[in-house]
């Protein structure tokens, strides 16, 4: 299902469109209605809709301004404009941002359906075209850079025993450390130049699309593979060695899982003076410089510290961290380490976004270009954090307002949306459920019943009708008694009688 957001400042229009069309039959899920451009912008940032049906003239941001702002951070969301303005300048501005569908009010239900079907068809064509090769490439890039980070972390300092297991645990959600039996194949007595030739030939025989993990360490080359792939690796490795005309010894060791293999492998290569990681996407010498590593960790700590905040991570700080790196390759790895950590810790970052950033870094020809990518990454993360903090603030404001106004019989989510937060009711309802795990109506009733229990047990307790009024049931004490009994199993009088004596 593709997610749809409707943005129009005319309530009748946005609600009519939302109910007029059977969205599910089009493969579309309607996720919300926005009453103006600002509301739409916030909802797009939070909900990441695939399609936005938007008006042109709205308070906050116009439709064109909304599209322009979103295009700077997200090129995947598709916009359909529904407007009463047919001027060519509006249409030309929309086309400049890639908008292909511009509907004039009044339009028919079928015209909206035709536009939506065209957008869905575009998504399907793109998905079918990109899914196979791009998805595999994305997963392979993420896998190798994650494994490289994990190996480097394990090689720093005297890392063994519980400390090593803690490092592996950081990567457990990204790498399958425990499910599959693994084998370590190592070729002894081989020059680094020959190791590269063997790796390239082995990749050719084995297939570049596979997660073949290869490490060179002081005249030994190691292949870390799942046990099910062992025959294929052996045949490709034997043929590669024969072609390279190398005289070397091939040994193997079996392990129950990747975690067990890593314990043995790290101990095996820890003292090596030269370690190089090989994959189809990255050939990277592993520098065990703890100063560089501590710099990366410092930036990560700032990046994910809620108390420090993303705004504290400035370009100058990044530039200083990169200043001590002597070569472009190491600078790239520093940057990719940050991106991988961001991807692993912040669930709103898509695998597509992480991979695009990594590809930008890999194609950078200077440290300045890398800095540009980093600034783009941190601006994006800053928006995500600001959005998250804003949403938490919304949930907090709702709870605080309820606790201070329990006696107000008008209290409802719609009333708070219209008179306190000035935001769309559907939007804050979804945010409240997502943040708290419960519906607003359930939360409100629970708070009212909790307050009523306290009032009923006070020494100088009021009459039942007065208690009802003090928790928002002023006009209907009988309904208060029904709700109270439903939640507690006792009528208000019976509750006071039973627990007031304790």
Short mmCIF file of C-alpha atoms in Angstrom, two decimals:
data_model
loop_
_atom_site.label_atom_id
_atom_site.label_comp_id
_atom_site.label_asym_id
_atom_site.label_seq_id
_atom_site.Cartn_x
_atom_site.Cartn_y
_atom_site.Cartn_z
CA UNK A 1 0.00 0.00 0.00
CA UNK A 2 1.25 3.47 -0.90
CA UNK A 3 0.71 6.13 1.78
CA UNK A 4 -1.30 9.25 0.88
CA UNK A 5 -1.58 12.64 2.61
CA UNK A 6 -4.24 15.19 1.60
CA UNK A 7 -3.46 18.88 2.24
CA UNK A 8 -6.12 21.56 1.72
CA UNK A 9 -7.14 24.52 3.87
CA UNK A 10 -10.81 24.02 2.97
CA UNK A 11 -12.11 21.43 5.42
CA UNK A 12 -15.08 20.44 3.26
CA UNK A 13 -12.81 19.69 0.30
CA UNK A 14 -10.17 17.64 2.14
CA UNK A 15 -12.77 15.62 4.07
CA UNK A 16 -14.92 15.07 0.98
CA UNK A 17 -11.97 13.77 -1.03
CA UNK A 18 -10.91 11.54 1.86
CA UNK A 19 -14.33 9.81 1.99
CA UNK A 20 -15.32 10.03 -1.66
CA UNK A 21 -12.78 7.55 -3.02
CA UNK A 22 -12.14 3.93 -2.08
CA UNK A 23 -8.40 4.40 -1.56
CA UNK A 24 -7.67 0.78 -0.65
CA UNK A 25 -8.97 -0.40 -4.00
CA UNK A 26 -6.25 1.77 -5.60
CA UNK A 27 -3.53 0.26 -3.40
CA UNK A 28 -3.39 3.47 -1.33
CA UNK A 29 -3.64 4.05 2.42
CA UNK A 30 -4.88 7.48 3.52
CA UNK A 31 -2.66 8.40 6.48
CA UNK A 32 -3.92 11.90 7.26
CA UNK A 33 -5.44 15.25 6.40
CA UNK A 34 -3.49 18.50 6.73
CA UNK A 35 -5.27 21.81 7.17
CA UNK A 36 -2.44 24.04 5.91
CA UNK A 37 1.08 23.98 4.46
CA UNK A 38 2.85 23.94 7.85
CA UNK A 39 0.72 21.05 9.08
CA UNK A 40 1.42 19.18 5.83
CA UNK A 41 5.18 19.76 6.14
CA UNK A 42 5.27 18.36 9.68
CA UNK A 43 3.21 15.34 8.70
CA UNK A 44 5.38 14.61 5.65
CA UNK A 45 8.52 14.74 7.80
CA UNK A 46 7.00 12.43 10.41
CA UNK A 47 5.00 9.99 8.26
CA UNK A 48 6.97 9.94 4.97
CA UNK A 49 3.96 9.55 2.64
CA UNK A 50 4.53 8.26 -0.88
CA UNK A 51 1.94 10.62 -2.39
CA UNK A 52 0.76 14.10 -1.35
CA UNK A 53 -2.40 15.58 -2.85
CA UNK A 54 -2.06 19.30 -2.13
CA UNK A 55 -3.76 22.60 -2.78
CA UNK A 56 -1.75 25.58 -4.07
CA UNK A 57 -3.01 28.47 -1.91
CA UNK A 58 -2.78 27.53 1.80
CA UNK A 59 -1.75 29.28 5.02
CA UNK A 60 1.72 28.47 6.36
CA UNK A 61 3.31 27.31 3.13
CA UNK A 62 1.79 27.42 -0.33
CA UNK A 63 1.69 24.15 -2.20
CA UNK A 64 4.68 25.21 -4.29
CA UNK A 65 6.68 26.22 -1.20
CA UNK A 66 5.79 22.89 0.43
CA UNK A 67 7.01 20.93 -2.59
CA UNK A 68 10.22 22.98 -2.77
CA UNK A 69 11.03 22.37 0.91
CA UNK A 70 10.32 18.64 0.72
CA UNK A 71 12.31 18.23 -2.51
CA UNK A 72 15.44 19.43 -0.68
CA UNK A 73 15.31 16.45 1.68
CA UNK A 74 13.23 13.84 -0.13
CA UNK A 75 13.01 13.26 -3.87
CA UNK A 76 10.86 10.12 -3.61
CA UNK A 77 7.52 11.59 -2.44
CA UNK A 78 5.26 12.32 -5.43
CA UNK A 79 2.97 15.37 -5.43
CA UNK A 80 -0.39 15.82 -7.15
CA UNK A 81 -1.68 19.39 -7.20
CA UNK A 82 -5.38 20.10 -6.85
CA UNK A 83 -6.00 23.83 -7.27
CA UNK A 84 -8.51 26.44 -8.27
CA UNK A 85 -5.71 28.42 -9.91
CA UNK A 86 -5.04 27.60 -13.55
CA UNK A 87 -2.35 30.20 -14.15
CA UNK A 88 0.54 28.91 -16.19
CA UNK A 89 3.10 30.26 -13.69
CA UNK A 90 1.81 27.88 -10.99
CA UNK A 91 1.92 24.92 -13.33
CA UNK A 92 5.41 25.87 -14.56
CA UNK A 93 6.68 26.16 -10.97
CA UNK A 94 5.20 22.76 -10.13
CA UNK A 95 6.79 21.14 -13.18
CA UNK A 96 10.16 22.54 -12.16
CA UNK A 97 9.97 20.31 -9.07
CA UNK A 98 8.95 17.23 -11.04
CA UNK A 99 5.18 17.44 -10.49
CA UNK A 100 3.42 15.71 -13.38
CA UNK A 101 -0.23 15.95 -12.28
CA UNK A 102 -1.98 19.32 -11.92
CA UNK A 103 -5.76 19.10 -11.45
CA UNK A 104 -8.06 22.13 -11.56
CA UNK A 105 -10.99 22.54 -9.19
CA UNK A 106 -13.71 21.58 -9.59
CA UNK A 107 -12.64 18.17 -10.83
CA UNK A 108 -14.41 14.84 -10.90
CA UNK A 109 -13.79 11.81 -8.73
CA UNK A 110 -12.54 9.97 -11.82
CA UNK A 111 -9.93 12.63 -12.58
CA UNK A 112 -8.47 12.21 -9.09
CA UNK A 113 -8.55 8.42 -9.46
CA UNK A 114 -6.81 8.62 -12.86
CA UNK A 115 -4.04 10.83 -11.42
CA UNK A 116 -3.53 8.50 -8.45
CA UNK A 117 -3.43 5.43 -10.65
CA UNK A 118 -0.80 7.11 -12.84
CA UNK A 119 1.36 7.89 -9.79
CA UNK A 120 0.99 4.34 -8.47
CA UNK A 121 1.95 2.99 -11.90
CA UNK A 122 5.08 5.17 -11.84
CA UNK A 123 5.99 3.78 -8.42
CA UNK A 124 5.46 0.20 -9.58
CA UNK A 125 7.62 0.65 -12.67
CA UNK A 126 10.41 2.19 -10.62
CA UNK A 127 10.13 -0.51 -7.98
CA UNK A 128 10.32 -3.35 -10.49
CA UNK A 129 13.23 -1.71 -12.27
CA UNK A 130 15.29 -0.95 -9.19
CA UNK A 131 14.36 -3.61 -6.67
CA UNK A 132 16.55 -6.50 -7.78
CA UNK A 133 19.99 -5.08 -8.43
CA UNK A 134 19.75 -1.96 -6.30
CA UNK A 135 18.42 -3.75 -3.22
CA UNK A 136 21.19 -6.37 -3.38
CA UNK A 137 23.81 -3.67 -3.89
CA UNK A 138 22.45 -1.67 -0.95
CA UNK A 139 22.45 -4.68 1.37
CA UNK A 140 25.97 -5.65 0.28
CA UNK A 141 27.35 -2.14 0.88
CA UNK A 142 25.76 -1.95 4.33
CA UNK A 143 27.00 -5.45 5.20
CA UNK A 144 30.65 -4.86 4.26
CA UNK A 145 30.98 -1.45 5.90
CA UNK A 146 29.28 -2.76 9.04
CA UNK A 147 31.58 -5.78 9.17
CA UNK A 148 34.61 -3.55 8.58
CA UNK A 149 33.58 -1.30 11.48
CA UNK A 150 33.04 -4.28 13.75
CA UNK A 151 36.41 -5.83 12.90
CA UNK A 152 38.23 -2.56 13.47
CA UNK A 153 36.52 -2.08 16.85
CA UNK A 154 37.54 -5.60 17.86
CA UNK A 155 41.20 -5.03 16.92
CA UNK A 156 41.64 -1.89 19.03
CA UNK A 157 43.48 -2.32 22.33
CA UNK A 158 43.41 -5.48 24.39
CA UNK A 159 39.97 -6.52 23.21
CA UNK A 160 39.03 -10.03 24.31
CA UNK A 161 36.64 -11.95 26.55
CA UNK A 162 33.69 -9.91 27.82
CA UNK A 163 34.93 -6.71 26.18
CA UNK A 164 34.99 -8.38 22.79
CA UNK A 165 31.49 -9.82 23.34
CA UNK A 166 30.18 -6.34 24.21
CA UNK A 167 31.58 -5.00 20.94
CA UNK A 168 29.98 -7.83 18.97
CA UNK A 169 26.67 -7.16 20.72
CA UNK A 170 26.62 -3.64 19.23
CA UNK A 171 26.36 -5.16 15.77
CA UNK A 172 24.01 -8.05 16.55
CA UNK A 173 20.97 -6.31 15.00
CA UNK A 174 22.85 -5.70 11.72
CA UNK A 175 24.89 -8.89 11.34
CA UNK A 176 23.72 -12.46 11.88
CA UNK A 177 26.20 -13.45 14.58
CA UNK A 178 24.61 -16.59 15.99
CA UNK A 179 22.35 -18.43 13.54
CA UNK A 180 24.65 -19.98 10.93
CA UNK A 181 27.72 -22.25 11.25
CA UNK A 182 30.79 -20.64 9.67
CA UNK A 183 34.22 -21.64 8.42
CA UNK A 184 37.49 -19.77 8.24
CA UNK A 185 39.67 -20.60 5.23
CA UNK A 186 43.16 -19.17 5.38
CA UNK A 187 45.89 -19.24 2.79
CA UNK A 188 49.34 -19.00 4.39
CA UNK A 189 52.52 -17.53 2.94
CA UNK A 190 51.22 -15.18 0.26
CA UNK A 191 52.35 -11.69 -0.82
CA UNK A 192 49.88 -8.83 -0.61
CA UNK A 193 50.00 -8.27 -4.39
CA UNK A 194 49.18 -11.96 -4.93
CA UNK A 195 46.42 -11.77 -2.31
CA UNK A 196 44.72 -9.03 -4.32
CA UNK A 197 44.92 -11.06 -7.49
CA UNK A 198 43.55 -14.12 -5.72
CA UNK A 199 40.72 -12.07 -4.25
CA UNK A 200 39.79 -10.55 -7.63
CA UNK A 201 39.85 -13.95 -9.34
CA UNK A 202 37.91 -15.61 -6.50
CA UNK A 203 35.25 -12.91 -6.76
CA UNK A 204 34.99 -13.58 -10.46
CA UNK A 205 34.42 -17.30 -9.89
CA UNK A 206 32.28 -16.92 -6.75
CA UNK A 207 30.12 -14.00 -7.92
CA UNK A 208 30.42 -10.32 -7.03
CA UNK A 209 26.91 -10.09 -5.65
CA UNK A 210 27.73 -12.33 -2.67
CA UNK A 211 28.77 -11.38 0.86
CA UNK A 212 32.30 -12.76 0.54
CA UNK A 213 34.34 -11.46 3.50
CA UNK A 214 38.10 -11.49 2.89
CA UNK A 215 40.92 -10.13 5.07
CA UNK A 216 44.67 -10.01 4.37
CA UNK A 217 47.02 -9.98 7.40
CA UNK A 218 50.82 -10.31 7.18
CA UNK A 219 51.20 -12.76 4.27
CA UNK A 220 48.00 -14.64 5.05
CA UNK A 221 44.62 -14.21 3.37
CA UNK A 222 41.47 -15.24 5.23
CA UNK A 223 38.04 -16.07 3.81
CA UNK A 224 35.16 -15.89 6.35
CA UNK A 225 32.24 -17.86 4.93
CA UNK A 226 29.06 -19.67 5.90
CA UNK A 227 29.49 -23.44 5.92
CA UNK A 228 26.96 -23.89 3.11
CA UNK A 229 29.19 -21.89 0.75
CA UNK A 230 32.37 -23.83 1.47
CA UNK A 231 32.49 -25.98 -1.68
CA UNK A 232 31.94 -23.00 -3.94
CA UNK A 233 34.67 -21.04 -2.14
CA UNK A 234 37.10 -23.96 -2.31
CA UNK A 235 36.68 -24.40 -6.04
CA UNK A 236 36.99 -20.68 -6.80
CA UNK A 237 39.95 -20.33 -4.44
CA UNK A 238 41.80 -23.35 -5.87
CA UNK A 239 41.35 -22.05 -9.42
CA UNK A 240 42.51 -18.56 -8.37
CA UNK A 241 45.67 -19.91 -6.71
CA UNK A 242 46.43 -22.06 -9.76
CA UNK A 243 46.09 -19.08 -12.12
CA UNK A 244 48.30 -16.92 -9.89
CA UNK A 245 50.87 -19.74 -9.77
CA UNK A 246 51.36 -19.34 -6.00
CA UNK A 247 52.95 -21.85 -3.63
CA UNK A 248 50.95 -21.65 -0.41
CA UNK A 249 49.20 -23.72 2.25
CA UNK A 250 45.41 -23.73 2.59
CA UNK A 251 43.89 -24.48 6.04
CA UNK A 252 40.35 -24.45 7.43
CA UNK A 253 38.61 -24.17 10.79
CA UNK A 254 34.92 -24.67 11.61
CA UNK A 255 32.83 -22.64 14.07
CA UNK A 256 29.29 -22.83 15.38
CA UNK A 257 28.52 -19.24 14.41
CA UNK A 258 30.05 -15.93 13.36
CA UNK A 259 30.47 -14.75 16.95
CA UNK A 260 32.65 -17.76 17.79
CA UNK A 261 34.61 -17.30 14.56
CA UNK A 262 35.26 -13.61 15.37
CA UNK A 263 36.70 -14.51 18.78
CA UNK A 264 39.24 -16.86 17.19
CA UNK A 265 39.90 -14.64 14.16
CA UNK A 266 40.62 -11.50 16.18
CA UNK A 267 43.09 -13.43 18.34
CA UNK A 268 44.73 -14.79 15.17
CA UNK A 269 45.38 -11.43 13.47
CA UNK A 270 45.62 -9.05 16.45
CA UNK A 271 49.43 -8.67 16.26
CA UNK A 272 49.58 -8.32 12.47
CA UNK A 273 51.34 -5.18 11.27
CA UNK A 274 49.42 -4.95 7.99
CA UNK A 275 45.69 -5.76 7.72
CA UNK A 276 43.55 -5.10 4.65
CA UNK A 277 39.81 -5.70 4.25
CA UNK A 278 38.64 -6.79 0.77
CA UNK A 279 35.20 -6.66 -0.81
CA UNK A 280 33.77 -5.77 -4.19
CA UNK A 281 32.83 -2.34 -2.82
CA UNK A 282 35.73 -1.51 -0.51
CA UNK A 283 39.42 -2.43 -0.23
CA UNK A 284 40.49 -0.80 2.96
CA UNK A 285 43.66 -1.02 5.11
CA UNK A 286 42.62 -1.30 8.76
CA UNK A 287 44.47 1.31 10.81
CA UNK A 288 44.63 0.42 14.50
CA UNK A 289 45.28 4.07 15.41
CA UNK A 290 43.33 4.60 18.62
CA UNK A 291 43.49 8.40 18.24
CA UNK A 292 41.52 8.21 15.00
CA UNK A 293 39.14 5.72 16.53
CA UNK A 294 38.54 7.93 19.60
CA UNK A 295 37.78 10.82 17.24
CA UNK A 296 35.11 8.78 15.50
CA UNK A 297 33.66 7.69 18.84
CA UNK A 298 33.61 11.31 20.08
CA UNK A 299 31.61 12.44 17.07
CA UNK A 300 29.25 9.48 17.48
CA UNK A 301 28.75 10.31 21.16
CA UNK A 302 27.76 13.87 20.25
CA UNK A 303 25.61 12.65 17.41
CA UNK A 304 23.49 10.37 19.60
CA UNK A 305 23.56 12.26 22.93
CA UNK A 306 20.06 13.61 23.54
CA UNK A 307 21.41 16.04 26.16
CA UNK A 308 24.07 17.53 23.86
CA UNK A 309 21.83 17.65 20.81
CA UNK A 310 22.55 17.39 17.11
CA UNK A 311 22.98 21.16 16.81
CA UNK A 312 26.21 20.89 18.82
CA UNK A 313 27.87 18.95 16.02
CA UNK A 314 29.17 21.73 13.77
CA UNK A 315 31.18 21.56 10.52
CA UNK A 316 34.25 22.91 12.36
CA UNK A 317 34.09 19.98 14.78
CA UNK A 318 33.88 17.55 11.87
CA UNK A 319 36.72 19.32 10.05
CA UNK A 320 38.94 19.09 13.14
CA UNK A 321 38.30 15.36 13.39
CA UNK A 322 39.22 14.90 9.74
CA UNK A 323 42.33 17.12 10.04
CA UNK A 324 44.41 14.34 11.60
CA UNK A 325 43.59 11.86 8.84
CA UNK A 326 46.42 11.67 6.32
CA UNK A 327 44.73 10.02 3.36
CA UNK A 328 41.42 10.27 1.53
CA UNK A 329 40.61 6.59 2.06
CA UNK A 330 40.79 6.93 5.84
CA UNK A 331 38.67 10.07 5.69
CA UNK A 332 36.07 8.12 3.74
CA UNK A 333 36.06 5.36 6.33
CA UNK A 334 35.67 7.91 9.16
CA UNK A 335 32.61 9.34 7.41
CA UNK A 336 31.11 5.98 6.55
CA UNK A 337 31.56 4.87 10.17
CA UNK A 338 29.34 7.75 11.27
CA UNK A 339 26.74 6.98 8.63
CA UNK A 340 26.63 3.27 9.53
CA UNK A 341 26.21 4.14 13.21
CA UNK A 342 23.43 6.58 12.38
CA UNK A 343 21.68 3.95 10.27
CA UNK A 344 21.99 1.33 13.02
CA UNK A 345 20.69 3.58 15.81
CA UNK A 346 18.08 5.84 14.21
CA UNK A 347 15.18 3.87 12.83
CA UNK A 348 13.81 6.72 10.71
CA UNK A 349 16.85 6.62 8.46
CA UNK A 350 16.03 4.45 5.47
CA UNK A 351 18.48 1.98 4.00
CA UNK A 352 18.15 3.92 0.73
CA UNK A 353 19.24 7.20 2.35
CA UNK A 354 22.18 5.55 4.15
CA UNK A 355 23.37 3.94 0.92
CA UNK A 356 23.07 7.16 -1.08
CA UNK A 357 25.22 8.92 1.51
CA UNK A 358 27.80 6.13 1.40
CA UNK A 359 27.93 6.24 -2.38
CA UNK A 360 28.46 10.03 -2.28
CA UNK A 361 31.39 9.45 0.09
CA UNK A 362 32.89 6.68 -2.04
CA UNK A 363 32.83 8.95 -5.11
CA UNK A 364 34.32 11.95 -3.30
CA UNK A 365 37.67 13.09 -4.68
CA UNK A 366 38.67 15.34 -1.76
CA UNK A 367 38.15 15.84 1.98
CA UNK A 368 36.15 19.01 1.18
CA UNK A 369 33.67 16.94 -0.81
CA UNK A 370 33.39 14.53 2.13
CA UNK A 371 32.69 17.48 4.43
CA UNK A 372 29.84 18.53 2.16
CA UNK A 373 28.34 15.04 2.43
CA UNK A 374 28.74 15.05 6.21
CA UNK A 375 27.00 18.39 6.56
CA UNK A 376 24.13 17.05 4.44
CA UNK A 377 23.94 13.94 6.66
CA UNK A 378 23.87 15.90 9.90
CA UNK A 379 21.30 18.38 8.63
CA UNK A 380 19.05 15.45 7.77
CA UNK A 381 19.62 13.83 11.17
CA UNK A 382 18.99 17.18 12.84
CA UNK A 383 15.61 17.43 11.14
CA UNK A 384 14.75 13.91 12.28
CA UNK A 385 15.76 14.67 15.88
CA UNK A 386 13.92 17.99 15.90
CA UNK A 387 10.84 16.23 14.55
CA UNK A 388 11.12 13.53 17.23
CA UNK A 389 11.53 16.10 19.99
CA UNK A 390 8.62 18.13 18.64
CA UNK A 391 6.40 15.05 18.64
CA UNK A 392 7.39 14.20 22.21
CA UNK A 393 6.58 17.79 23.17
CA UNK A 394 3.10 17.38 21.62
CA UNK A 395 2.43 14.24 23.65
CA UNK A 396 3.71 15.94 26.81
CA UNK A 397 1.55 19.02 26.22
CA UNK A 398 -1.55 16.89 25.77
CA UNK A 399 -0.93 14.99 29.00
CA UNK A 400 -0.10 18.14 30.96
CA UNK A 401 -3.20 19.94 29.71
CA UNK A 402 -5.43 16.99 30.60
CA UNK A 403 -4.03 16.74 34.13
CA UNK A 404 -4.68 20.45 34.72
CA UNK A 405 -8.18 20.52 33.21
CA UNK A 406 -9.86 17.27 34.27
CA UNK A 407 -12.92 19.19 35.48
CA UNK A 408 -13.58 20.66 32.03
CA UNK A 409 -16.47 18.72 30.49
CA UNK A 410 -15.50 19.99 27.02
CA UNK A 411 -12.17 18.17 27.21
CA UNK A 412 -11.55 16.03 24.12
CA UNK A 413 -8.76 15.53 21.64
CA UNK A 414 -10.62 17.63 19.08
CA UNK A 415 -11.01 20.47 21.58
CA UNK A 416 -7.28 20.34 22.45
CA UNK A 417 -6.37 20.20 18.74
CA UNK A 418 -8.52 23.22 17.88
CA UNK A 419 -8.01 25.38 20.98
CA UNK A 420 -4.65 24.46 22.48
CA UNK A 421 -2.30 22.98 19.88
CA UNK A 422 -3.96 24.41 16.73
CA UNK A 423 -3.11 21.26 14.83
CA UNK A 424 -4.94 18.60 12.86
CA UNK A 425 -6.88 16.22 15.13
CA UNK A 426 -6.10 13.10 13.05
CA UNK A 427 -2.42 13.90 13.13
CA UNK A 428 -2.09 14.42 16.90
CA UNK A 429 -4.28 11.35 17.51
CA UNK A 430 -1.81 9.18 15.58
CA UNK A 431 1.13 10.83 17.32
CA UNK A 432 -0.41 10.28 20.76
CA UNK A 433 -1.05 6.58 20.09
CA UNK A 434 2.44 6.13 18.67
CA UNK A 435 4.09 7.86 21.64
CA UNK A 436 1.98 6.49 24.49
CA UNK A 437 0.70 3.19 23.14
CA UNK A 438 -2.92 4.06 24.02
CA UNK A 439 -5.82 6.05 22.61
CA UNK A 440 -6.41 9.54 23.95
CA UNK A 441 -9.95 8.62 25.05
CA UNK A 442 -8.61 5.72 27.12
CA UNK A 443 -5.96 7.96 28.69
CA UNK A 444 -8.51 10.67 29.53
CA UNK A 445 -10.93 8.19 31.14
CA UNK A 446 -8.13 6.57 33.14
CA UNK A 447 -6.99 9.95 34.51
CA UNK A 448 -10.55 10.95 35.41
CA UNK A 449 -11.24 7.67 37.21
CA UNK A 450 -7.90 7.88 39.06
CA UNK A 451 -8.70 11.43 40.19
CA UNK A 452 -12.24 10.38 41.20
CA UNK A 453 -10.85 7.56 43.40
CA UNK A 454 -8.71 10.09 45.25
CA UNK A 455 -11.61 12.48 45.77
CA UNK A 456 -13.93 9.71 46.95
CA UNK A 457 -11.49 8.64 49.66
CA UNK A 458 -10.73 12.09 51.01
CA UNK A 459 -11.81 12.58 54.61
CA UNK A 460 -14.19 15.41 53.76
CA UNK A 461 -15.33 13.90 50.50
CA UNK A 462 -17.93 15.68 48.41
CA UNK A 463 -21.22 14.25 47.26
CA UNK A 464 -20.96 11.83 44.31
CA UNK A 465 -22.40 14.50 41.99
CA UNK A 466 -19.73 16.97 43.14
CA UNK A 467 -16.97 14.40 42.53
CA UNK A 468 -18.40 13.78 39.06
CA UNK A 469 -18.29 17.51 38.34
CA UNK A 470 -14.67 17.80 39.50
CA UNK A 471 -13.56 15.14 37.00
CA UNK A 472 -15.49 16.44 33.98
CA UNK A 473 -18.91 14.79 34.32
CA UNK A 474 -20.73 17.87 35.62
CA UNK A 475 -23.71 17.46 33.32
CA UNK A 476 -24.12 13.72 33.70
CA UNK A 477 -23.29 12.21 37.10
CA UNK A 478 -25.25 9.09 36.21
CA UNK A 479 -22.91 8.44 33.25
CA UNK A 480 -19.96 9.04 35.60
CA UNK A 481 -21.25 6.28 37.89
CA UNK A 482 -21.59 3.89 34.94
CA UNK A 483 -18.05 4.58 33.70
CA UNK A 484 -16.62 4.34 37.22
CA UNK A 485 -18.22 0.95 37.78
CA UNK A 486 -17.07 -0.29 34.38
CA UNK A 487 -13.44 0.52 35.20
CA UNK A 488 -13.35 -0.41 38.91
CA UNK A 489 -16.09 -2.98 39.36
CA UNK A 490 -17.74 -0.80 42.03
CA UNK A 491 -20.19 2.04 42.03
CA UNK A 492 -18.70 5.27 43.45
CA UNK A 493 -20.64 4.79 46.71
CA UNK A 494 -19.59 1.15 47.05
CA UNK A 495 -15.96 2.08 46.32
CA UNK A 496 -16.00 4.71 49.06
CA UNK A 497 -17.69 2.32 51.45
CA UNK A 498 -15.16 -0.46 50.84
CA UNK A 499 -11.87 1.45 50.65
CA UNK A 500 -12.67 4.50 52.72
CA UNK A 501 -12.35 2.43 55.87
CA UNK A 502 -8.84 1.17 55.12
#
